[in-house]
């Protein structure tokens, strides 16, 4: 007998704690059972969890993997990242559409299969790629697409599409994924063997402040891109008021071109979990959350198993190592497809079960973060470094890298190079040396740090990868001769316009205007003064947006204008009178604010 919606909602809610922070989990659970979250389910969730209906509805509407409209039992999400587009996205898409008899964004008439495009799924080194109910399919060809559809029609089970497993733990019985690690260069810090428990033992042998002093002495800086000194962040959180403190590991690497955290979590989860545990001890936190992007859901059973093993080994739980000194445990929060959740305050909102909207600062998360508790948010790689620092000491860590950028950096490299994959390099390496390593020596341009980073050309290949020169969260996209760089920039602008959470007008409208302006220039409908206007628009969006997404969205345009000005000049042609449409961001923002009833940051702060 088919279960009623209220019964399904009850089942899902009863599968865990009845707390508000579980809202996102509950909504995802209902979506998995009903292939959507209908209005009736929203009512039931609100009632059974004692939450305002609008809160539940906002969550359903916010995340791209959730839907209020019925989807197929199977959802094929084809990655339309620019690197996928360069290696056959269009052909694969057409093959899916033809075989399914539907267009992108539609569901087959029998309600069996939905075809959607999605932003980067972290498989740029094995593109074109798709997620099929969370199962990764990589290196797709048109033939593969047709085969996938035929198989799904015969058995309907995405897990049975996996006919070969990838390298390392991708072959683990709890993963069973086609994903390849593509580890090309193993350095001495992150990819060195781990002696489980050693780092935690060393940490617990000294005081929490001594641990913080060691981390400070290592000069470790956050690997997510901003480069804030980790020891200092921990000290702020330790000194913050409040008995309940939280450590969050940000594994929401949504920046197109980034896939290093996926590999760290697949091959070295113990290194990351140990780093979180040490952070918990140093800061005085007993609760840890691994925020895993929804695209990596296939890793959840494996990671839960690792956590459980660590509990049995005394490396997690109420009494670490049985010393009676400190307890710490970790839960996994899975995201649901929202790039903005990589921003730490948006990520905290998402961990709280809410829509992943950034929060105002101050207060900073170290003062008041998850559920109002002092919270440290560290990147996967940062926490993995912590384990090494505790294992071998700060001085040893500082022998890698440069004076101001100690240690090594993980790079995920993809695009027009012969050896795409993961490289652990010491800070201080030049971009040219990196291109030599990956076989990308013929590059006309490199996007360093993903779309929110910088587009640089050959005159920058002597620049050094470190915090003081070419800072990067780790994504390196290589574009060979003959690639249309304006097409790349247009794809990046499309990405930001899609991913803007829409809260503040400069970002919501500005990303759209930047995208449209690039489209027009690329279509040959631009004129010279468009460049000045575009630059002005970029500056406005950069300076007035509320969070990092809007503040960095103009970077591809600004850096390419500086480094590749000719790509804007080439498509220019004489303006056709009457065709040219100018833009007025200030006016558009004013209109939008009237509609939304808000003020933007530059006019006096958010409401
Ligand atoms: Fe949302 Fe504003 Fe951040 Fe853009 S800048 S993602 S609209 S909060």
PDB file of N, CA and C and ligand atoms in Angstrom, residues 340 358 500-504 507-508 545-547 549-550, ligand 1:
ATOM      1  N   UNK A 340      26.795  29.078  -3.075  1.00  0.00           N
ATOM      2  CA  UNK A 340      27.009  30.115  -2.066  1.00  0.00           C
ATOM      3  C   UNK A 340      27.283  29.509  -0.691  1.00  0.00           C
ATOM      4  N   UNK A 358      23.978  33.934   3.232  1.00  0.00           N
ATOM      5  CA  UNK A 358      25.023  34.501   4.087  1.00  0.00           C
ATOM      6  C   UNK A 358      24.426  35.358   5.192  1.00  0.00           C
ATOM      7  N   UNK A 500      23.842  33.297  -7.608  1.00  0.00           N
ATOM      8  CA  UNK A 500      23.564  34.394  -6.669  1.00  0.00           C
ATOM      9  C   UNK A 500      22.331  34.025  -5.846  1.00  0.00           C
ATOM     10  N   UNK A 501      22.439  34.194  -4.533  1.00  0.00           N
ATOM     11  CA  UNK A 501      21.292  33.801  -3.694  1.00  0.00           C
ATOM     12  C   UNK A 501      20.167  34.813  -3.800  1.00  0.00           C
ATOM     13  N   UNK A 502      20.463  35.984  -4.393  1.00  0.00           N
ATOM     14  CA  UNK A 502      19.415  36.952  -4.672  1.00  0.00           C
ATOM     15  C   UNK A 502      19.098  37.888  -3.524  1.00  0.00           C
ATOM     16  N   UNK A 503      19.806  37.753  -2.415  1.00  0.00           N
ATOM     17  CA  UNK A 503      19.464  38.567  -1.247  1.00  0.00           C
ATOM     18  C   UNK A 503      19.722  40.055  -1.493  1.00  0.00           C
ATOM     19  N   UNK A 504      20.908  40.362  -2.031  1.00  0.00           N
ATOM     20  CA  UNK A 504      21.194  41.791  -2.197  1.00  0.00           C
ATOM     21  C   UNK A 504      21.204  42.168  -3.680  1.00  0.00           C
ATOM     22  N   UNK A 507      24.365  42.255  -6.349  1.00  0.00           N
ATOM     23  CA  UNK A 507      24.786  40.946  -6.852  1.00  0.00           C
ATOM     24  C   UNK A 507      23.701  40.338  -7.722  1.00  0.00           C
ATOM     25  N   UNK A 508      22.480  40.377  -7.232  1.00  0.00           N
ATOM     26  CA  UNK A 508      21.382  39.730  -7.978  1.00  0.00           C
ATOM     27  C   UNK A 508      21.247  40.355  -9.371  1.00  0.00           C
ATOM     28  N   UNK A 545      28.423  44.374  -3.029  1.00  0.00           N
ATOM     29  CA  UNK A 545      27.761  43.099  -2.727  1.00  0.00           C
ATOM     30  C   UNK A 545      28.026  42.702  -1.286  1.00  0.00           C
ATOM     31  N   UNK A 546      27.130  41.911  -0.791  1.00  0.00           N
ATOM     32  CA  UNK A 546      27.165  41.599   0.641  1.00  0.00           C
ATOM     33  C   UNK A 546      28.175  40.516   1.007  1.00  0.00           C
ATOM     34  N   UNK A 547      28.330  39.519   0.148  1.00  0.00           N
ATOM     35  CA  UNK A 547      29.233  38.414   0.518  1.00  0.00           C
ATOM     36  C   UNK A 547      30.239  38.148  -0.593  1.00  0.00           C
ATOM     37  N   UNK A 549      30.548  35.944  -2.810  1.00  0.00           N
ATOM     38  CA  UNK A 549      30.122  35.575  -4.164  1.00  0.00           C
ATOM     39  C   UNK A 549      30.036  36.819  -5.044  1.00  0.00           C
ATOM     40  N   UNK A 550      29.278  37.801  -4.580  1.00  0.00           N
ATOM     41  CA  UNK A 550      29.136  39.013  -5.379  1.00  0.00           C
ATOM     42  C   UNK A 550      30.432  39.802  -5.463  1.00  0.00           C
TER      43      UNK A 550
HETATM   44 FE1  LIG B   1      23.533  36.553  -2.026  1.00  0.00          FE
HETATM   45 FE2  LIG B   1      24.334  39.101  -1.910  1.00  0.00          FE
HETATM   46 FE3  LIG B   1      26.079  37.095  -1.477  1.00  0.00          FE
HETATM   47 FE4  LIG B   1      25.125  37.586  -3.915  1.00  0.00          FE
HETATM   48  S1  LIG B   1      26.450  38.932  -2.681  1.00  0.00           S
HETATM   49  S2  LIG B   1      25.304  35.574  -2.970  1.00  0.00           S
HETATM   50  S3  LIG B   1      22.987  38.151  -3.473  1.00  0.00           S
HETATM   51  S4  LIG B   1      24.306  37.668  -0.218  1.00  0.00           S
END
